[in-house]
Amino acid sequence: MSIAMAALCIDLRRPAGAFLYDMTKPRLTIDGYDVPVHDWGQNYFDVVVGGPHRVEIYVPYVFPRRVGRAKLDVMVPEEGVALEYMAPSITFAKGSLGAPGQQKSSGFKAVWAFTIVMLLLVLAGVILRR
């Protein structure tokens, strides 16, 4: 009797302009066991036996220690399954893990809103100094 192996493909993504994520790579556990991750982008794992599994991903950081934590209980069929992880734009936000093409970076709108407010304040300061 042989055990059928299933493939798990996870696309590990980060928000555009989030260069600090380039200094490290995400950490992945499947059913509580650490699994080596190659780097950001597509990662394939042929060690998963088909069936229910818990996938957890985070990015190691200084503070907090685990940024963008995301977990998903997934049923992996014998033919495999594809997932997508998106790291957050803000370090205290959660990551997003699920179907490919549907994951958004949490905190992205807040970062843009903050940037616009800061630019308006700088512009107002320049105008008022004249």
Short mmCIF file of N, CA and C in Angstrom, two decimals:
data_model
loop_
_atom_site.label_atom_id
_atom_site.label_comp_id
_atom_site.label_asym_id
_atom_site.label_seq_id
_atom_site.Cartn_x
_atom_site.Cartn_y
_atom_site.Cartn_z
N MET A 1 0.84 -1.18 0.00
CA MET A 1 0.00 0.00 0.00
C MET A 1 0.89 1.24 0.00
N SER A 2 0.64 2.14 -0.95
CA SER A 2 1.44 3.35 -1.03
C SER A 2 0.60 4.55 -0.62
N ILE A 3 1.28 5.54 -0.07
CA ILE A 3 0.61 6.76 0.35
C ILE A 3 0.72 7.77 -0.79
N ALA A 4 -0.41 8.31 -1.22
CA ALA A 4 -0.41 9.29 -2.30
C ALA A 4 0.03 10.65 -1.76
N MET A 5 0.98 11.25 -2.45
CA MET A 5 1.46 12.57 -2.06
C MET A 5 0.67 13.62 -2.84
N ALA A 6 0.49 14.76 -2.24
CA ALA A 6 -0.20 15.87 -2.89
C ALA A 6 0.71 17.08 -2.88
N ALA A 7 0.53 17.94 -3.87
CA ALA A 7 1.35 19.15 -3.98
C ALA A 7 0.60 20.34 -3.42
N LEU A 8 1.33 21.19 -2.75
CA LEU A 8 0.79 22.44 -2.24
C LEU A 8 1.65 23.55 -2.84
N CYS A 9 1.02 24.44 -3.60
CA CYS A 9 1.73 25.56 -4.21
C CYS A 9 1.26 26.83 -3.52
N ILE A 10 2.19 27.59 -2.96
CA ILE A 10 1.85 28.84 -2.27
C ILE A 10 2.65 29.98 -2.90
N ASP A 11 1.92 30.98 -3.38
CA ASP A 11 2.55 32.19 -3.91
C ASP A 11 2.67 33.18 -2.75
N LEU A 12 3.88 33.42 -2.29
CA LEU A 12 4.14 34.31 -1.16
C LEU A 12 4.41 35.72 -1.71
N ARG A 13 3.49 36.65 -1.43
CA ARG A 13 3.57 37.99 -1.99
C ARG A 13 3.69 39.04 -0.90
N ARG A 14 4.24 40.20 -1.28
CA ARG A 14 4.36 41.34 -0.38
C ARG A 14 3.88 42.58 -1.13
N PRO A 15 3.44 43.61 -0.41
CA PRO A 15 2.96 44.83 -1.08
C PRO A 15 4.07 45.53 -1.85
N ALA A 16 3.70 46.20 -2.93
CA ALA A 16 4.66 46.97 -3.71
C ALA A 16 5.25 48.06 -2.82
N GLY A 17 6.54 48.23 -2.89
CA GLY A 17 7.21 49.27 -2.11
C GLY A 17 7.56 48.86 -0.69
N ALA A 18 7.17 47.69 -0.26
CA ALA A 18 7.49 47.24 1.10
C ALA A 18 8.87 46.56 1.07
N PHE A 19 9.90 47.37 0.87
CA PHE A 19 11.26 46.85 0.70
C PHE A 19 11.81 46.17 1.94
N LEU A 20 11.30 46.48 3.13
CA LEU A 20 11.82 45.84 4.34
C LEU A 20 11.56 44.33 4.35
N TYR A 21 10.52 43.91 3.66
CA TYR A 21 10.24 42.47 3.57
C TYR A 21 11.33 41.74 2.78
N ASP A 22 12.08 42.46 1.94
CA ASP A 22 13.14 41.83 1.16
C ASP A 22 14.28 41.33 2.03
N MET A 23 14.38 41.84 3.27
CA MET A 23 15.47 41.45 4.17
C MET A 23 15.26 40.09 4.81
N THR A 24 14.08 39.55 4.68
CA THR A 24 13.77 38.26 5.29
C THR A 24 12.82 37.50 4.38
N LYS A 25 12.53 36.28 4.73
CA LYS A 25 11.55 35.53 3.96
C LYS A 25 10.51 34.97 4.93
N PRO A 26 9.32 34.70 4.42
CA PRO A 26 8.25 34.21 5.30
C PRO A 26 8.60 32.86 5.93
N ARG A 27 7.92 32.59 7.03
CA ARG A 27 8.02 31.28 7.69
C ARG A 27 6.70 30.55 7.48
N LEU A 28 6.76 29.28 7.27
CA LEU A 28 5.58 28.47 6.97
C LEU A 28 5.56 27.23 7.84
N THR A 29 4.39 26.94 8.39
CA THR A 29 4.20 25.66 9.07
C THR A 29 2.99 24.98 8.45
N ILE A 30 3.10 23.69 8.31
CA ILE A 30 1.98 22.87 7.86
C ILE A 30 1.72 21.86 8.97
N ASP A 31 0.53 21.92 9.52
CA ASP A 31 0.14 21.06 10.65
C ASP A 31 1.10 21.19 11.82
N GLY A 32 1.63 22.39 12.05
CA GLY A 32 2.50 22.66 13.18
C GLY A 32 3.97 22.36 12.94
N TYR A 33 4.33 21.86 11.75
CA TYR A 33 5.72 21.54 11.44
C TYR A 33 6.31 22.61 10.53
N ASP A 34 7.51 23.11 10.89
CA ASP A 34 8.18 24.10 10.05
C ASP A 34 8.52 23.49 8.70
N VAL A 35 8.27 24.25 7.65
CA VAL A 35 8.56 23.82 6.29
C VAL A 35 9.49 24.87 5.67
N PRO A 36 10.62 24.44 5.09
CA PRO A 36 11.54 25.41 4.50
C PRO A 36 10.90 26.15 3.32
N VAL A 37 11.07 27.48 3.31
CA VAL A 37 10.55 28.33 2.25
C VAL A 37 11.74 28.82 1.44
N HIS A 38 11.64 28.71 0.12
CA HIS A 38 12.73 29.15 -0.77
C HIS A 38 12.92 30.67 -0.68
N ASP A 39 11.87 31.42 -0.94
CA ASP A 39 11.92 32.88 -0.92
C ASP A 39 10.52 33.38 -1.25
N TRP A 40 10.38 34.69 -1.41
CA TRP A 40 9.11 35.26 -1.85
C TRP A 40 8.82 34.72 -3.25
N GLY A 41 7.55 34.64 -3.59
CA GLY A 41 7.15 34.14 -4.91
C GLY A 41 6.58 32.73 -4.78
N GLN A 42 6.60 32.00 -5.89
CA GLN A 42 6.03 30.65 -5.93
C GLN A 42 6.90 29.66 -5.15
N ASN A 43 6.25 28.89 -4.29
CA ASN A 43 6.91 27.83 -3.53
C ASN A 43 6.07 26.57 -3.66
N TYR A 44 6.72 25.45 -3.98
CA TYR A 44 6.02 24.18 -4.16
C TYR A 44 6.46 23.20 -3.08
N PHE A 45 5.49 22.49 -2.54
CA PHE A 45 5.76 21.52 -1.48
C PHE A 45 5.12 20.20 -1.87
N ASP A 46 5.94 19.19 -2.13
CA ASP A 46 5.45 17.87 -2.52
C ASP A 46 5.42 16.90 -1.36
N VAL A 47 5.38 17.40 -0.15
CA VAL A 47 5.46 16.54 1.02
C VAL A 47 4.11 16.42 1.74
N VAL A 48 3.09 16.97 1.15
CA VAL A 48 1.79 16.99 1.83
C VAL A 48 0.96 15.79 1.39
N VAL A 49 0.50 15.04 2.34
CA VAL A 49 -0.42 13.94 2.06
C VAL A 49 -1.80 14.56 1.89
N GLY A 50 -2.53 14.15 0.86
CA GLY A 50 -3.86 14.70 0.62
C GLY A 50 -4.75 14.60 1.85
N GLY A 51 -5.65 15.58 2.01
CA GLY A 51 -6.55 15.61 3.15
C GLY A 51 -6.55 16.97 3.81
N PRO A 52 -7.12 17.06 5.02
CA PRO A 52 -7.17 18.35 5.71
C PRO A 52 -5.82 18.72 6.32
N HIS A 53 -5.47 20.00 6.19
CA HIS A 53 -4.20 20.50 6.72
C HIS A 53 -4.39 21.92 7.22
N ARG A 54 -3.60 22.32 8.20
CA ARG A 54 -3.58 23.71 8.68
C ARG A 54 -2.27 24.34 8.20
N VAL A 55 -2.42 25.42 7.44
CA VAL A 55 -1.27 26.16 6.91
C VAL A 55 -1.19 27.48 7.67
N GLU A 56 -0.01 27.79 8.21
CA GLU A 56 0.21 29.05 8.92
C GLU A 56 1.45 29.72 8.35
N ILE A 57 1.34 31.04 8.13
CA ILE A 57 2.44 31.81 7.55
C ILE A 57 2.60 33.11 8.34
N TYR A 58 3.84 33.54 8.52
CA TYR A 58 4.14 34.86 9.09
C TYR A 58 5.51 35.29 8.58
N VAL A 59 5.82 36.55 8.81
CA VAL A 59 7.13 37.09 8.42
C VAL A 59 7.86 37.47 9.71
N PRO A 60 9.07 36.93 9.93
CA PRO A 60 9.85 37.30 11.12
C PRO A 60 10.24 38.78 11.06
N TYR A 61 10.17 39.45 12.21
CA TYR A 61 10.45 40.88 12.27
C TYR A 61 10.99 41.22 13.65
N VAL A 62 11.38 42.45 13.85
CA VAL A 62 11.92 42.87 15.14
C VAL A 62 10.80 43.03 16.17
N PHE A 63 9.84 43.91 15.87
CA PHE A 63 8.70 44.10 16.77
C PHE A 63 7.48 44.43 15.94
N PRO A 64 6.47 43.66 15.96
CA PRO A 64 6.31 42.39 16.67
C PRO A 64 7.17 41.30 16.03
N ARG A 65 7.37 40.24 16.75
CA ARG A 65 8.24 39.15 16.29
C ARG A 65 7.67 38.43 15.06
N ARG A 66 6.35 38.40 14.94
CA ARG A 66 5.70 37.71 13.82
C ARG A 66 4.71 38.66 13.16
N VAL A 67 5.08 39.14 11.99
CA VAL A 67 4.26 40.09 11.25
C VAL A 67 3.37 39.33 10.26
N GLY A 68 2.16 39.82 10.10
CA GLY A 68 1.29 39.29 9.05
C GLY A 68 0.87 37.85 9.24
N ARG A 69 0.60 37.47 10.46
CA ARG A 69 0.21 36.09 10.72
C ARG A 69 -1.09 35.77 9.99
N ALA A 70 -1.10 34.63 9.35
CA ALA A 70 -2.30 34.16 8.66
C ALA A 70 -2.33 32.64 8.76
N LYS A 71 -3.52 32.10 8.96
CA LYS A 71 -3.65 30.64 8.99
C LYS A 71 -4.92 30.25 8.25
N LEU A 72 -4.88 29.04 7.72
CA LEU A 72 -5.99 28.56 6.93
C LEU A 72 -6.07 27.05 7.06
N ASP A 73 -7.25 26.56 7.34
CA ASP A 73 -7.51 25.12 7.29
C ASP A 73 -7.95 24.82 5.87
N VAL A 74 -7.21 23.94 5.21
CA VAL A 74 -7.46 23.67 3.79
C VAL A 74 -7.54 22.17 3.53
N MET A 75 -8.44 21.79 2.65
CA MET A 75 -8.53 20.40 2.21
C MET A 75 -7.68 20.28 0.95
N VAL A 76 -6.61 19.50 1.04
CA VAL A 76 -5.69 19.35 -0.09
C VAL A 76 -6.04 18.05 -0.83
N PRO A 77 -6.57 18.17 -2.05
CA PRO A 77 -6.87 16.96 -2.82
C PRO A 77 -5.58 16.32 -3.32
N GLU A 78 -5.66 15.09 -3.78
CA GLU A 78 -4.46 14.39 -4.25
C GLU A 78 -3.80 15.08 -5.42
N GLU A 79 -4.58 15.81 -6.23
CA GLU A 79 -3.97 16.53 -7.36
C GLU A 79 -3.33 17.85 -6.94
N GLY A 80 -3.49 18.22 -5.67
CA GLY A 80 -2.84 19.41 -5.14
C GLY A 80 -3.76 20.62 -5.10
N VAL A 81 -3.24 21.70 -4.54
CA VAL A 81 -4.01 22.93 -4.42
C VAL A 81 -3.04 24.12 -4.44
N ALA A 82 -3.54 25.27 -4.94
CA ALA A 82 -2.75 26.49 -4.98
C ALA A 82 -3.33 27.49 -3.99
N LEU A 83 -2.45 28.19 -3.28
CA LEU A 83 -2.84 29.23 -2.34
C LEU A 83 -2.00 30.48 -2.59
N GLU A 84 -2.45 31.59 -2.04
CA GLU A 84 -1.71 32.83 -2.13
C GLU A 84 -1.68 33.48 -0.76
N TYR A 85 -0.50 33.98 -0.38
CA TYR A 85 -0.32 34.72 0.87
C TYR A 85 0.09 36.14 0.51
N MET A 86 -0.56 37.13 1.15
CA MET A 86 -0.17 38.53 0.96
C MET A 86 0.19 39.10 2.31
N ALA A 87 1.42 39.60 2.42
CA ALA A 87 1.87 40.24 3.66
C ALA A 87 1.15 41.59 3.81
N PRO A 88 1.00 42.06 5.05
CA PRO A 88 0.31 43.33 5.27
C PRO A 88 1.20 44.54 4.98
N SER A 89 0.56 45.68 4.75
CA SER A 89 1.30 46.94 4.54
C SER A 89 1.74 47.55 5.86
N ILE A 90 1.05 47.19 6.94
CA ILE A 90 1.35 47.70 8.28
C ILE A 90 1.75 46.52 9.15
N THR A 91 2.83 46.66 9.91
CA THR A 91 3.36 45.52 10.65
C THR A 91 2.40 44.91 11.67
N PHE A 92 1.45 45.67 12.18
CA PHE A 92 0.55 45.12 13.19
C PHE A 92 -0.72 44.51 12.60
N ALA A 93 -0.85 44.53 11.28
CA ALA A 93 -2.03 43.97 10.62
C ALA A 93 -1.82 42.49 10.33
N LYS A 94 -2.91 41.80 10.03
CA LYS A 94 -2.84 40.39 9.69
C LYS A 94 -2.51 40.21 8.22
N GLY A 95 -1.90 39.08 7.91
CA GLY A 95 -1.67 38.72 6.53
C GLY A 95 -2.94 38.12 5.96
N SER A 96 -2.94 37.87 4.67
CA SER A 96 -4.09 37.32 4.00
C SER A 96 -3.68 36.03 3.29
N LEU A 97 -4.41 34.95 3.53
CA LEU A 97 -4.09 33.64 2.96
C LEU A 97 -5.35 33.01 2.42
N GLY A 98 -5.31 32.59 1.16
CA GLY A 98 -6.48 31.96 0.56
C GLY A 98 -6.30 31.72 -0.92
N ALA A 99 -7.39 31.84 -1.65
CA ALA A 99 -7.40 31.55 -3.09
C ALA A 99 -6.51 32.53 -3.85
N PRO A 100 -5.78 32.04 -4.85
CA PRO A 100 -4.92 32.92 -5.65
C PRO A 100 -5.70 34.03 -6.34
N GLY A 101 -5.09 35.21 -6.40
CA GLY A 101 -5.68 36.34 -7.09
C GLY A 101 -6.72 37.11 -6.30
N GLN A 102 -7.02 36.68 -5.08
CA GLN A 102 -8.05 37.33 -4.28
C GLN A 102 -7.52 37.94 -2.99
N GLN A 103 -6.22 37.83 -2.73
CA GLN A 103 -5.67 38.28 -1.46
C GLN A 103 -5.19 39.73 -1.58
N LYS A 104 -5.59 40.54 -0.63
CA LYS A 104 -5.23 41.95 -0.59
C LYS A 104 -4.35 42.23 0.62
N SER A 105 -3.52 43.24 0.51
CA SER A 105 -2.65 43.63 1.61
C SER A 105 -3.44 44.48 2.61
N SER A 106 -3.60 43.98 3.82
CA SER A 106 -4.31 44.75 4.84
C SER A 106 -3.48 45.94 5.27
N GLY A 107 -4.15 47.06 5.48
CA GLY A 107 -3.47 48.28 5.88
C GLY A 107 -3.02 49.13 4.71
N PHE A 108 -3.21 48.68 3.48
CA PHE A 108 -2.75 49.42 2.31
C PHE A 108 -3.42 50.79 2.20
N LYS A 109 -4.73 50.84 2.41
CA LYS A 109 -5.46 52.11 2.34
C LYS A 109 -5.02 53.06 3.45
N ALA A 110 -4.75 52.53 4.62
CA ALA A 110 -4.30 53.37 5.73
C ALA A 110 -2.93 53.99 5.43
N VAL A 111 -2.04 53.22 4.81
CA VAL A 111 -0.72 53.75 4.46
C VAL A 111 -0.86 54.88 3.45
N TRP A 112 -1.70 54.70 2.45
CA TRP A 112 -1.91 55.75 1.46
C TRP A 112 -2.55 56.98 2.09
N ALA A 113 -3.54 56.78 2.95
CA ALA A 113 -4.20 57.91 3.61
C ALA A 113 -3.18 58.69 4.45
N PHE A 114 -2.34 58.00 5.20
CA PHE A 114 -1.31 58.64 6.01
C PHE A 114 -0.33 59.42 5.13
N THR A 115 0.07 58.82 4.02
CA THR A 115 1.00 59.48 3.10
C THR A 115 0.40 60.76 2.52
N ILE A 116 -0.85 60.71 2.14
CA ILE A 116 -1.51 61.89 1.58
C ILE A 116 -1.63 62.99 2.63
N VAL A 117 -2.01 62.63 3.85
CA VAL A 117 -2.12 63.62 4.92
C VAL A 117 -0.76 64.27 5.19
N MET A 118 0.29 63.47 5.23
CA MET A 118 1.62 64.01 5.49
C MET A 118 2.06 64.95 4.36
N LEU A 119 1.79 64.57 3.12
CA LEU A 119 2.14 65.44 2.00
C LEU A 119 1.37 66.76 2.05
N LEU A 120 0.10 66.70 2.43
CA LEU A 120 -0.70 67.91 2.56
C LEU A 120 -0.17 68.81 3.68
N LEU A 121 0.26 68.21 4.79
CA LEU A 121 0.83 68.99 5.88
C LEU A 121 2.15 69.65 5.47
N VAL A 122 2.97 68.94 4.75
CA VAL A 122 4.24 69.51 4.28
C VAL A 122 3.95 70.65 3.30
N LEU A 123 3.02 70.41 2.39
CA LEU A 123 2.65 71.45 1.42
C LEU A 123 2.09 72.69 2.12
N ALA A 124 1.23 72.48 3.12
CA ALA A 124 0.68 73.61 3.89
C ALA A 124 1.79 74.36 4.61
N GLY A 125 2.76 73.63 5.16
CA GLY A 125 3.88 74.27 5.85
C GLY A 125 4.73 75.10 4.91
N VAL A 126 4.94 74.62 3.70
CA VAL A 126 5.72 75.37 2.71
C VAL A 126 4.97 76.63 2.30
N ILE A 127 3.68 76.50 2.08
CA ILE A 127 2.87 77.67 1.66
C ILE A 127 2.82 78.71 2.78
N LEU A 128 2.64 78.31 4.03
CA LEU A 128 2.54 79.22 5.14
C LEU A 128 3.87 79.91 5.47
N ARG A 129 4.98 79.33 5.11
CA ARG A 129 6.30 79.93 5.39
C ARG A 129 6.60 81.08 4.44
N ARG A 130 5.88 81.17 3.35
CA ARG A 130 6.16 82.24 2.36
C ARG A 130 5.71 83.57 2.83
#
